[in-house]
CSV table of C-alpha atoms in Angstrom, one decimal:
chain,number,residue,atom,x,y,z
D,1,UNK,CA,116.9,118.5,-2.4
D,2,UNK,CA,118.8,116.3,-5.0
D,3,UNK,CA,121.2,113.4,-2.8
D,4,UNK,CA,121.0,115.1,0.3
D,5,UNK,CA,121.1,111.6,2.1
D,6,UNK,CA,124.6,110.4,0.5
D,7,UNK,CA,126.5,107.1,0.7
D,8,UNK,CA,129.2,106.0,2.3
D,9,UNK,CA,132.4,106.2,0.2
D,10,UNK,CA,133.0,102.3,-1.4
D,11,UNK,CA,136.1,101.2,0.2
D,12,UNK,CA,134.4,97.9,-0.4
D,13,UNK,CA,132.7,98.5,-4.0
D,14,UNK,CA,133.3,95.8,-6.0
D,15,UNK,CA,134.3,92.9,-3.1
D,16,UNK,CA,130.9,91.8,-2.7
D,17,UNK,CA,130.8,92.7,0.8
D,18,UNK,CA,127.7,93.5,2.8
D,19,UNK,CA,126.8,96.4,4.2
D,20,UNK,CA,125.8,95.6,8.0
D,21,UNK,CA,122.9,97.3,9.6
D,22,UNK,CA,121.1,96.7,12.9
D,23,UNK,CA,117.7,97.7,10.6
D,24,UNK,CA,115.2,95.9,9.3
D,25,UNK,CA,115.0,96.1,5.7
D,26,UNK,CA,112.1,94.8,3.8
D,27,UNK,CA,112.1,94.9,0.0
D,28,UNK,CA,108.1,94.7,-1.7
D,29,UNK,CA,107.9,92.8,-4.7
D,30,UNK,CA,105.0,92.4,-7.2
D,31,UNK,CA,106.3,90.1,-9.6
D,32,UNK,CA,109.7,88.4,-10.7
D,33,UNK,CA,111.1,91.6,-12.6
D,34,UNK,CA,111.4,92.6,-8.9
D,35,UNK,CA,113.9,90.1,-7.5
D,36,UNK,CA,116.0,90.9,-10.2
D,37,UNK,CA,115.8,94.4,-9.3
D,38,UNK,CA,116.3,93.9,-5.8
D,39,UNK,CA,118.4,91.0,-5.7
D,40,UNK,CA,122.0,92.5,-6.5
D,41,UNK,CA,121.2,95.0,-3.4
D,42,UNK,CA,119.5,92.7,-0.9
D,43,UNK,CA,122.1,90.0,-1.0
D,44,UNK,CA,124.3,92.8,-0.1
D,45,UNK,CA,122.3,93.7,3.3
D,46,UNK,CA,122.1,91.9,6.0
D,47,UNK,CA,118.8,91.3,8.2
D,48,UNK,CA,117.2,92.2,5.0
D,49,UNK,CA,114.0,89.9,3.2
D,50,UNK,CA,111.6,89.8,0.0
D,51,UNK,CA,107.8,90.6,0.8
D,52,UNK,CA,105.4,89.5,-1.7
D,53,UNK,CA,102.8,91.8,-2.2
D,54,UNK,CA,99.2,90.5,-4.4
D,55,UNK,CA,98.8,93.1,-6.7
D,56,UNK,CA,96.6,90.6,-9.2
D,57,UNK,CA,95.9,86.6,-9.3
D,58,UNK,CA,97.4,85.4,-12.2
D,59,UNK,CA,100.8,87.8,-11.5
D,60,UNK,CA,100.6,87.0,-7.8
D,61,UNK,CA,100.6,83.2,-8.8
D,62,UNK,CA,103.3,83.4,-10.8
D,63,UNK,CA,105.5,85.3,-8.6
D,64,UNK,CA,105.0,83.2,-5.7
D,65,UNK,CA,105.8,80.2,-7.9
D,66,UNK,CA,109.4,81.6,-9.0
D,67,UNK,CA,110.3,83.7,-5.5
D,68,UNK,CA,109.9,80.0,-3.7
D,69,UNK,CA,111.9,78.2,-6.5
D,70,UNK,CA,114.8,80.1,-5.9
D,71,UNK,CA,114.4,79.5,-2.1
D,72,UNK,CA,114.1,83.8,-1.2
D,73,UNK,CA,110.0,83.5,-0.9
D,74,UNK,CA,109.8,85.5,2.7
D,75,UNK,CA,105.9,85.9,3.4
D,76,UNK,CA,102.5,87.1,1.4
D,77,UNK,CA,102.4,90.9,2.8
D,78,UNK,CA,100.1,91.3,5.9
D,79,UNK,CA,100.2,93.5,9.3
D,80,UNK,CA,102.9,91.0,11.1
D,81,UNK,CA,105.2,90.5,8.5
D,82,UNK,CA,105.1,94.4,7.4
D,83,UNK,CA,105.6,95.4,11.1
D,84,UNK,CA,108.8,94.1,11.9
D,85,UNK,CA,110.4,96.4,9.1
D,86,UNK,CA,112.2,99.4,9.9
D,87,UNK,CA,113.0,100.7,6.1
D,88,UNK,CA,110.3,99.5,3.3
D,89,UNK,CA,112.2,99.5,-0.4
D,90,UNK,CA,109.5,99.7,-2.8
D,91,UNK,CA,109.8,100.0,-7.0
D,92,UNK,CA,106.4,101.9,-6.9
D,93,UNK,CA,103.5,103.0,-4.1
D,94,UNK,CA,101.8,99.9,-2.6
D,95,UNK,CA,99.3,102.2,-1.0
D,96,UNK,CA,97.8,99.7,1.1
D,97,UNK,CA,101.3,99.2,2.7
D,98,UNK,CA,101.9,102.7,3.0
D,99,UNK,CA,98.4,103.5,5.0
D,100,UNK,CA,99.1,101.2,7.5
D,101,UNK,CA,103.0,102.2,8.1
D,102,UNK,CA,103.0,105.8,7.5
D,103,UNK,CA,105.6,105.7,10.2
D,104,UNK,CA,108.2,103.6,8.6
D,105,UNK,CA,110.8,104.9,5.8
D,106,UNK,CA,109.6,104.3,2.8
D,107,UNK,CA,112.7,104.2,-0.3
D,108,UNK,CA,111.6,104.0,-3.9
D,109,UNK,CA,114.7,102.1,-6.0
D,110,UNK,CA,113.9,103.5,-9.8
D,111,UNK,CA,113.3,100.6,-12.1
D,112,UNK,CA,113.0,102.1,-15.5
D,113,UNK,CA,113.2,105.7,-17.5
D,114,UNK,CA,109.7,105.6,-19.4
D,115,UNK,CA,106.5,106.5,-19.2
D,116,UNK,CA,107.0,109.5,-17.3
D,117,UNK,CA,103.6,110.3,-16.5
D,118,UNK,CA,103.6,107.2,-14.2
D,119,UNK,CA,106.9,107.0,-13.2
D,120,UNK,CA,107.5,110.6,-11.8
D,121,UNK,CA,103.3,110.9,-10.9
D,122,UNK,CA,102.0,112.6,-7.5
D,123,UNK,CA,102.4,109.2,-5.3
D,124,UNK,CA,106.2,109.9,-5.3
D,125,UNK,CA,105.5,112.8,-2.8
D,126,UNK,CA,104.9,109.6,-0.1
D,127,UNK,CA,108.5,108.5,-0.3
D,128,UNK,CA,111.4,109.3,2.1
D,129,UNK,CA,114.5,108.6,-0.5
D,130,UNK,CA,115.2,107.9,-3.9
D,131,UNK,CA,117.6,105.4,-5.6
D,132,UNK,CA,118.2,106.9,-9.0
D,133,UNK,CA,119.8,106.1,-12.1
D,134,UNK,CA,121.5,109.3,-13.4
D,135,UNK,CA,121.3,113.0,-13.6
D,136,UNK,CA,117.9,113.0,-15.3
D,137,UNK,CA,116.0,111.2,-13.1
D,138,UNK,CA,117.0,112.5,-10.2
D,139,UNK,CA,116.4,116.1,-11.2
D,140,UNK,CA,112.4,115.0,-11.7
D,141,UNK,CA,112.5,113.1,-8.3
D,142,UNK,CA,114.2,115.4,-5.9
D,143,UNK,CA,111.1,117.9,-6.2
D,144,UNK,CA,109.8,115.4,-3.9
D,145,UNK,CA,112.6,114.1,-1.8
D,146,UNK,CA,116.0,113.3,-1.4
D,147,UNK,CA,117.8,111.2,-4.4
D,148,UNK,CA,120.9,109.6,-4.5
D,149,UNK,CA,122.4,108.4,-7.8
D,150,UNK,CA,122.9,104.8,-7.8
D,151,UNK,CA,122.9,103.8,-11.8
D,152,UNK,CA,120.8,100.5,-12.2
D,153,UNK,CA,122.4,97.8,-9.7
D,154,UNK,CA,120.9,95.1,-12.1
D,155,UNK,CA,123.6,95.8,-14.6
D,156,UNK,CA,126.3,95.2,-12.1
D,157,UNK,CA,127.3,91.8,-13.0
D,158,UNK,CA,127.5,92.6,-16.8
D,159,UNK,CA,129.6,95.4,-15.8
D,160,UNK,CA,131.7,93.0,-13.7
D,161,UNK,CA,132.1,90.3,-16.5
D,162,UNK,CA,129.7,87.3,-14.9
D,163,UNK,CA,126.9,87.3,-17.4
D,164,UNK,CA,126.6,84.2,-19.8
D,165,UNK,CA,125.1,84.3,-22.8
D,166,UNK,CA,121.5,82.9,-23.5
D,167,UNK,CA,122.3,79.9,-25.5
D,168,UNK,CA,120.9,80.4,-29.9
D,169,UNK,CA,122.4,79.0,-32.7
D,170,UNK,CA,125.8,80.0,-33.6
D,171,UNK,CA,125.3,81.1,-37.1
D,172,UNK,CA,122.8,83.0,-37.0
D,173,UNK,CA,122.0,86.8,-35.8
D,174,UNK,CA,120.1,87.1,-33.1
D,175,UNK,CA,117.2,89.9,-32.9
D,176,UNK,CA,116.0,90.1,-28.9
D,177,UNK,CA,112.2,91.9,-29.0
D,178,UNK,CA,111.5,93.4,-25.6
D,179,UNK,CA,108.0,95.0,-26.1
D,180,UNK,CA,105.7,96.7,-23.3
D,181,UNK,CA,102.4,95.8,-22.5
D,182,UNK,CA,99.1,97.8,-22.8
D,183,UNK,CA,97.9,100.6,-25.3
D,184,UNK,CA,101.5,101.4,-25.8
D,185,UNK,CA,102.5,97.5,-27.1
D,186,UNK,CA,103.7,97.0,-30.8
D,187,UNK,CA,103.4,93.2,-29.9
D,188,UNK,CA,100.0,93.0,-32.3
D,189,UNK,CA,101.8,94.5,-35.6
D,190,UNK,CA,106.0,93.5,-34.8
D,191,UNK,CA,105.3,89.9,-33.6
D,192,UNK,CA,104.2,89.1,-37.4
D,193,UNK,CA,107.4,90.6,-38.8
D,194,UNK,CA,110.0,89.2,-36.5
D,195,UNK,CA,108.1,85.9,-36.8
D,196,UNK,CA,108.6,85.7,-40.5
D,197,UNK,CA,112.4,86.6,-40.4
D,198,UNK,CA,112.6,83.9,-37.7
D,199,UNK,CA,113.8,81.7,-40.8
D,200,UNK,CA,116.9,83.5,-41.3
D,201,UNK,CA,117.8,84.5,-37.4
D,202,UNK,CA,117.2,83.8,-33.8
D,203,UNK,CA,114.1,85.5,-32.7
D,204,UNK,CA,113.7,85.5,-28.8
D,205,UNK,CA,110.4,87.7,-27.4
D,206,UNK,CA,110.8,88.4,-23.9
D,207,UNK,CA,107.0,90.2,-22.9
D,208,UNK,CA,106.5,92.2,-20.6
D,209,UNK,CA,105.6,90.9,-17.2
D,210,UNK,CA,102.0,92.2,-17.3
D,211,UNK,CA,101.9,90.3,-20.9
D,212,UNK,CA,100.7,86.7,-21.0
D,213,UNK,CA,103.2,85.0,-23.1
D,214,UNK,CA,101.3,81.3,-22.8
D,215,UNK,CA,98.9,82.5,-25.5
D,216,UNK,CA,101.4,83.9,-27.8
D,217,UNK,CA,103.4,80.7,-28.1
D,218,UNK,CA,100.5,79.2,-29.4
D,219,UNK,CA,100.5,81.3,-32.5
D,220,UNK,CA,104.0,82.6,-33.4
D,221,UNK,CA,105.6,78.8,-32.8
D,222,UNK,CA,108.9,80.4,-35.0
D,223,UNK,CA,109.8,82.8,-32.3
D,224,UNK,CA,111.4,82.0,-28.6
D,225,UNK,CA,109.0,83.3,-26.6
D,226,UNK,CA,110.0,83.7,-22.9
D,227,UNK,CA,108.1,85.1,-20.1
D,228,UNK,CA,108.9,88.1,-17.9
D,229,UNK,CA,110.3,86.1,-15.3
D,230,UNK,CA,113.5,85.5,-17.5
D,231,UNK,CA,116.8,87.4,-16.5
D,232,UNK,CA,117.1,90.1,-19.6
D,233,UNK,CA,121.3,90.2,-18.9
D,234,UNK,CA,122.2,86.7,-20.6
D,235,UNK,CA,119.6,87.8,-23.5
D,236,UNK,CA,121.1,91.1,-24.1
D,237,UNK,CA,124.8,88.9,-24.0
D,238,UNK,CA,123.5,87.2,-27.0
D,239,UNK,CA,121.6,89.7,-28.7
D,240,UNK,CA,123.1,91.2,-32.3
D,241,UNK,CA,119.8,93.6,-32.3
D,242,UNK,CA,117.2,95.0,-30.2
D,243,UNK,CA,113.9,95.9,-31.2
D,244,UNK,CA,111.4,97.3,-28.7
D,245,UNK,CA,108.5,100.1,-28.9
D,246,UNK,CA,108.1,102.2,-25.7
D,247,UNK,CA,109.3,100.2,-23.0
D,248,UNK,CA,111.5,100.7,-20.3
D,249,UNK,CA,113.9,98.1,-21.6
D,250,UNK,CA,115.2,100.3,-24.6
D,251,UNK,CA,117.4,101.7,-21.4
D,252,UNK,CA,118.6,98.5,-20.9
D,253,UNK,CA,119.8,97.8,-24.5
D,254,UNK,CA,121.5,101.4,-24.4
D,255,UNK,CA,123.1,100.6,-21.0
D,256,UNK,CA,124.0,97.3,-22.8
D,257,UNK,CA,125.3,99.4,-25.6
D,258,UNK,CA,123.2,97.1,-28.2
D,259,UNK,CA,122.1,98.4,-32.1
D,260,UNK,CA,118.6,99.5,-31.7
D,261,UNK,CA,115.6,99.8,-33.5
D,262,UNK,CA,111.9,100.7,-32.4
D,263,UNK,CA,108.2,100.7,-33.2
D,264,UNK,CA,106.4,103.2,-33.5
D,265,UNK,CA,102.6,104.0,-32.7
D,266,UNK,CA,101.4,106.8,-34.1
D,267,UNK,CA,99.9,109.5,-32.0
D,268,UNK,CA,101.8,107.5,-29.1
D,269,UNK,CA,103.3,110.9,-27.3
D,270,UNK,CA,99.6,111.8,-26.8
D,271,UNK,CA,98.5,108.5,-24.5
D,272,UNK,CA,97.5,109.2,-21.1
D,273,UNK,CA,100.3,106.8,-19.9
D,274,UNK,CA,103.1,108.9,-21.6
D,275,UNK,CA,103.6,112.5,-22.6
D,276,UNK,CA,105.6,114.0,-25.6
D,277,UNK,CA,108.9,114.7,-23.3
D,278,UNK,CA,108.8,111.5,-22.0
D,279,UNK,CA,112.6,109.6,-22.7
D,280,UNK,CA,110.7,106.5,-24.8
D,281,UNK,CA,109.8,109.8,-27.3
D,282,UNK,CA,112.7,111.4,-27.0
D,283,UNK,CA,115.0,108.8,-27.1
D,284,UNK,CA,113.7,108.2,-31.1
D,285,UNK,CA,115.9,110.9,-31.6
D,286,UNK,CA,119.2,108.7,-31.1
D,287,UNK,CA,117.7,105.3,-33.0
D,288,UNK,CA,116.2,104.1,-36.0
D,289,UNK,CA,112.1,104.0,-35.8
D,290,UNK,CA,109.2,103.3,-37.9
D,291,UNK,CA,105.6,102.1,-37.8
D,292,UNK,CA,105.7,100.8,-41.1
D,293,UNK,CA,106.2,97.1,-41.2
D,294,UNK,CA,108.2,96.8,-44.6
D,295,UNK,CA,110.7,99.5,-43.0
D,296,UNK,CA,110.8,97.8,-39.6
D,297,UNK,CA,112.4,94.4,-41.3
D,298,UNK,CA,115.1,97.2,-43.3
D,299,UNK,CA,116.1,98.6,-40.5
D,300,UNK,CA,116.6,95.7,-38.5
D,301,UNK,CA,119.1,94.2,-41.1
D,302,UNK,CA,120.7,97.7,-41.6
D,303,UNK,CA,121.0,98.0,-37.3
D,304,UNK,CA,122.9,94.2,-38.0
D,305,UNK,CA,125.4,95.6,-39.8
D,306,UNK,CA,125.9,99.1,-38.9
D,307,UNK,CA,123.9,101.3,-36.3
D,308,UNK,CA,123.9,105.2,-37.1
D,309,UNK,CA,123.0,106.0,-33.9
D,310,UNK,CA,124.8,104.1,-31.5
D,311,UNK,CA,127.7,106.4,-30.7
D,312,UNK,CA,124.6,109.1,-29.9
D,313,UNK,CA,123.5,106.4,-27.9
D,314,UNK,CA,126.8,106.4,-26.2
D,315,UNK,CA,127.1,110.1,-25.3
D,316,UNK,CA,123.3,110.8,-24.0
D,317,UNK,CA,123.9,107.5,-21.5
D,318,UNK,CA,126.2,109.8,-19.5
D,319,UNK,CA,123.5,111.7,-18.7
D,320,UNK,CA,120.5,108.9,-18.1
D,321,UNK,CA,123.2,106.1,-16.1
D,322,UNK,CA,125.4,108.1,-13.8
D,323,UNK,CA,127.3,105.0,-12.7
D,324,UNK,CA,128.5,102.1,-14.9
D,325,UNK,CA,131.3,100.5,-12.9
D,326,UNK,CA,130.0,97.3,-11.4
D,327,UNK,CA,129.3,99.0,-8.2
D,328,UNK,CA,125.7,100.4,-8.3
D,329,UNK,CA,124.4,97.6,-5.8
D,330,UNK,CA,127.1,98.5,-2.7
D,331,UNK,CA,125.8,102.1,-3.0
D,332,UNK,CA,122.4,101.6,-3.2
D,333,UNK,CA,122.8,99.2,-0.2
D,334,UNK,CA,124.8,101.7,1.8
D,335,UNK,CA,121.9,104.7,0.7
D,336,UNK,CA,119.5,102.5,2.1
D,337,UNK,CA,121.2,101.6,5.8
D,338,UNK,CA,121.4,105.6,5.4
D,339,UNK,CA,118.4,106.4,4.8
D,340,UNK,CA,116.1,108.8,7.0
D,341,UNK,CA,112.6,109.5,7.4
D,342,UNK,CA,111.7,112.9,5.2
D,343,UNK,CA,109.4,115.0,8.5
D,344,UNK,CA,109.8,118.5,6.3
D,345,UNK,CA,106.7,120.2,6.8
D,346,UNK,CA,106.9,121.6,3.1
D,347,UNK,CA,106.4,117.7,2.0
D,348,UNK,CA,102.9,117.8,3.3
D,349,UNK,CA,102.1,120.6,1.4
D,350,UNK,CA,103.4,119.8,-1.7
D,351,UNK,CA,101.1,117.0,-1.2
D,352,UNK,CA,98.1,119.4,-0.2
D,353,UNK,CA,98.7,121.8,-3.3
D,354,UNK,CA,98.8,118.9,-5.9
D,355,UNK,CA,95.2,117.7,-4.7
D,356,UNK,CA,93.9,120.7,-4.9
D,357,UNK,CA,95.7,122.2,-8.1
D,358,UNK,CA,93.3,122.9,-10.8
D,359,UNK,CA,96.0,121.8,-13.6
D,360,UNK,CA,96.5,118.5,-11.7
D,361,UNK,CA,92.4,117.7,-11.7
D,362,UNK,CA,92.6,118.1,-15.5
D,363,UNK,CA,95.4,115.7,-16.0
D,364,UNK,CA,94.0,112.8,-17.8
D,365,UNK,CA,96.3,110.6,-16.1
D,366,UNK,CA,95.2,111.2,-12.6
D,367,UNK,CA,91.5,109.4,-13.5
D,368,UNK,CA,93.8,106.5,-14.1
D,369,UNK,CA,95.5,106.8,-10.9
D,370,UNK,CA,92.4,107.3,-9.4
D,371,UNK,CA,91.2,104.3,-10.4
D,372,UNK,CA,94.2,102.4,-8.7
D,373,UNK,CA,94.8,104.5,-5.7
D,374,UNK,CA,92.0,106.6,-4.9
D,375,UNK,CA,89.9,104.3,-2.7
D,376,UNK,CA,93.1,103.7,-1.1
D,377,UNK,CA,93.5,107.3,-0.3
D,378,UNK,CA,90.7,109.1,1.1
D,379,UNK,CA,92.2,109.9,4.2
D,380,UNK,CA,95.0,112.1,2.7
């Protein structure tokens, strides 16, 4: 099934050119981490919009606060605005969306390469397409639909040259912390680390959207702490380091092709939200990693001047980013304007036999998902 739906060839990759369609395009956001994975596509597209869709108050708040700031706030998601769309481009399931436009085609743009349980789970089986970064991710999506290999359109402008640096002071190193959020965060042991060698270097924290980084300013006054409405490209630009734990933004310091070091948790690979071949486990294998504070601090100043494993790094981003040119928005864009709905008969039961399977009951993860979805979805 892997890119079955293909894009046109580029003749205008590169030009900032959009792509014209006589579709509807609506692109469902969440929360600010969105737009900036949406943006360098949608401004590409024409009769294309942002949908803001509540997924909680305090991130619905702040979303609605930065989308209208930057003049691209469209509409809060209801039945009339939802309607008008012919293709929906989503970064996960909004089941509530989906029930009531079953009928519409639904494209998943990939936003990360952790946390696999989540990322690849069941609800994939509802999409139409998917816009993938590399080989690896579309081998695990393309059990359930087409996949067409885009690399990660947010990088295009630091492919292109236009990112500026975040502005630190000049004479120090600068260590950029990009932690996630939940049971898998290092925030509660790294934070006190990085906050102490915030004497000697730039520290900038940018959380996690789902983190509230109000409270943490209160406490670790040494560090920059920014909030996950920040773009991550001029940070990256200025970063000498990257420290991070098992977020999807170690991807974007390899991409970036940045030294690297992370935090461990141990037992980690066993969490319900992960599983011991997921890429943040696997990708330890290719950078410098402890859960020991005293060792975390080493490594950091070791990654400053010479990173073992960054030429590793290198050679496995073949795999995970199969585009790296500058052009990943204009193919998404055209994937999209080509896009078709997915009416195999095989997709329904691929959804049938996952409901049912024994294995898939026992998964830990799916109480989880229940718990988010399942109210949603008794009519499957």
């Amino acid at each position: 099934m892997e890119s079955r739906i293909k894009p046109e060839p580029l003749e205008t990759a590169g030009k900032g050119i959009s792509v014209y369609s006589d579709m509807q395009i609506g692109f469902l956001c969440t929360t600010p981490f969105h737009y900036y994975l949406f943006e360098p596509v949608k401004k590409l597209l024409s009769n294309s919009n942002y949908v803001l869709v509540e997924s909680n108050p305090r991130q619905y708040r702040s979303a609605r606060e930065f989308f209208r700031d930057r003049h691209v706030f469209d509409a809060v998601e209801n039945p009339q605005v939802i309607k008008d769309f012919d293709v929906l481009v989503c970064p996960f399931l909004m089941p509530l969306v989906y029930k009531e436009n079953q009928e519409k085609i639904f494209v998943r743009m990939v936003y990360g390469l952790s946390k696999a349980t989540w990322n690849y789970g069941w609800w994939n089986m509802l999409f139409d397409e998917f816009l993938v970064y590399g080989n690896y991710d579309a081998k695990i999506l393309s059990f359930y639909g087409p996949t067409v290999k885009i690399g990660n359109p947010k990088f295009d402008d630091w492919f292109n040259g236009n990112v500026e640096p975040y502005p630190v002071e000049p004479n120090k190193k600068t260590i950029l912390y990009l932690p996630t959020y939940d049971d898998l965060s290092t925030l509660s042991w790294v934070l006190p680390v990085l906050s102490k060698m915030a004497e000697n270097f730039n520290v900038i924290l940018k959380t996690h959207h789902g983190t509230n980084a109000s409270e943490l300013k209160k406490v670790f006054s040494r560090v920059e702490i920014l909030g996950g409405d920040v773009d991550i490209l001029p940070l990256l630009a200025s970063a000498d380091v990257v420290v991070s734990d098992y977020s999807g933004a170690i991807f974007d310091a390899i991409l970036a092709e940045k030294p690297l070091v992370l935090a461990d948790i141990p037992g980690a690979e066993t969490f319900p939200s992960t599983t011991p071949s997921s890429l943040e486990h696997v990708v330890r294998n290719y950078a410098l990693h402890t859960s020991d504070q005293a060792l975390l601090r080493d490594y950091i100043v070791q990654a400053l001047e010479e990173d073992p494993y960054l030429e590793k790094r290198k050679e496995v981003a073949q795999e995970w980013f199969a585009v790296r040119d500058g052009t990943s928005g204009q193919r998404a864009a055209q994937a999209i304007v080509n896009a078709q709905k997915d009416q195999r008969e095989e997709k329904r039961f691929v959804q049938k036999a996952l409901l049912t399977s024994t294995e898939f009951n026992k998964d830990l993860y799916k109480k989880k998902a229940e718990r988010f979805l399942g109210k949603y979805f008794s009519w499957l």
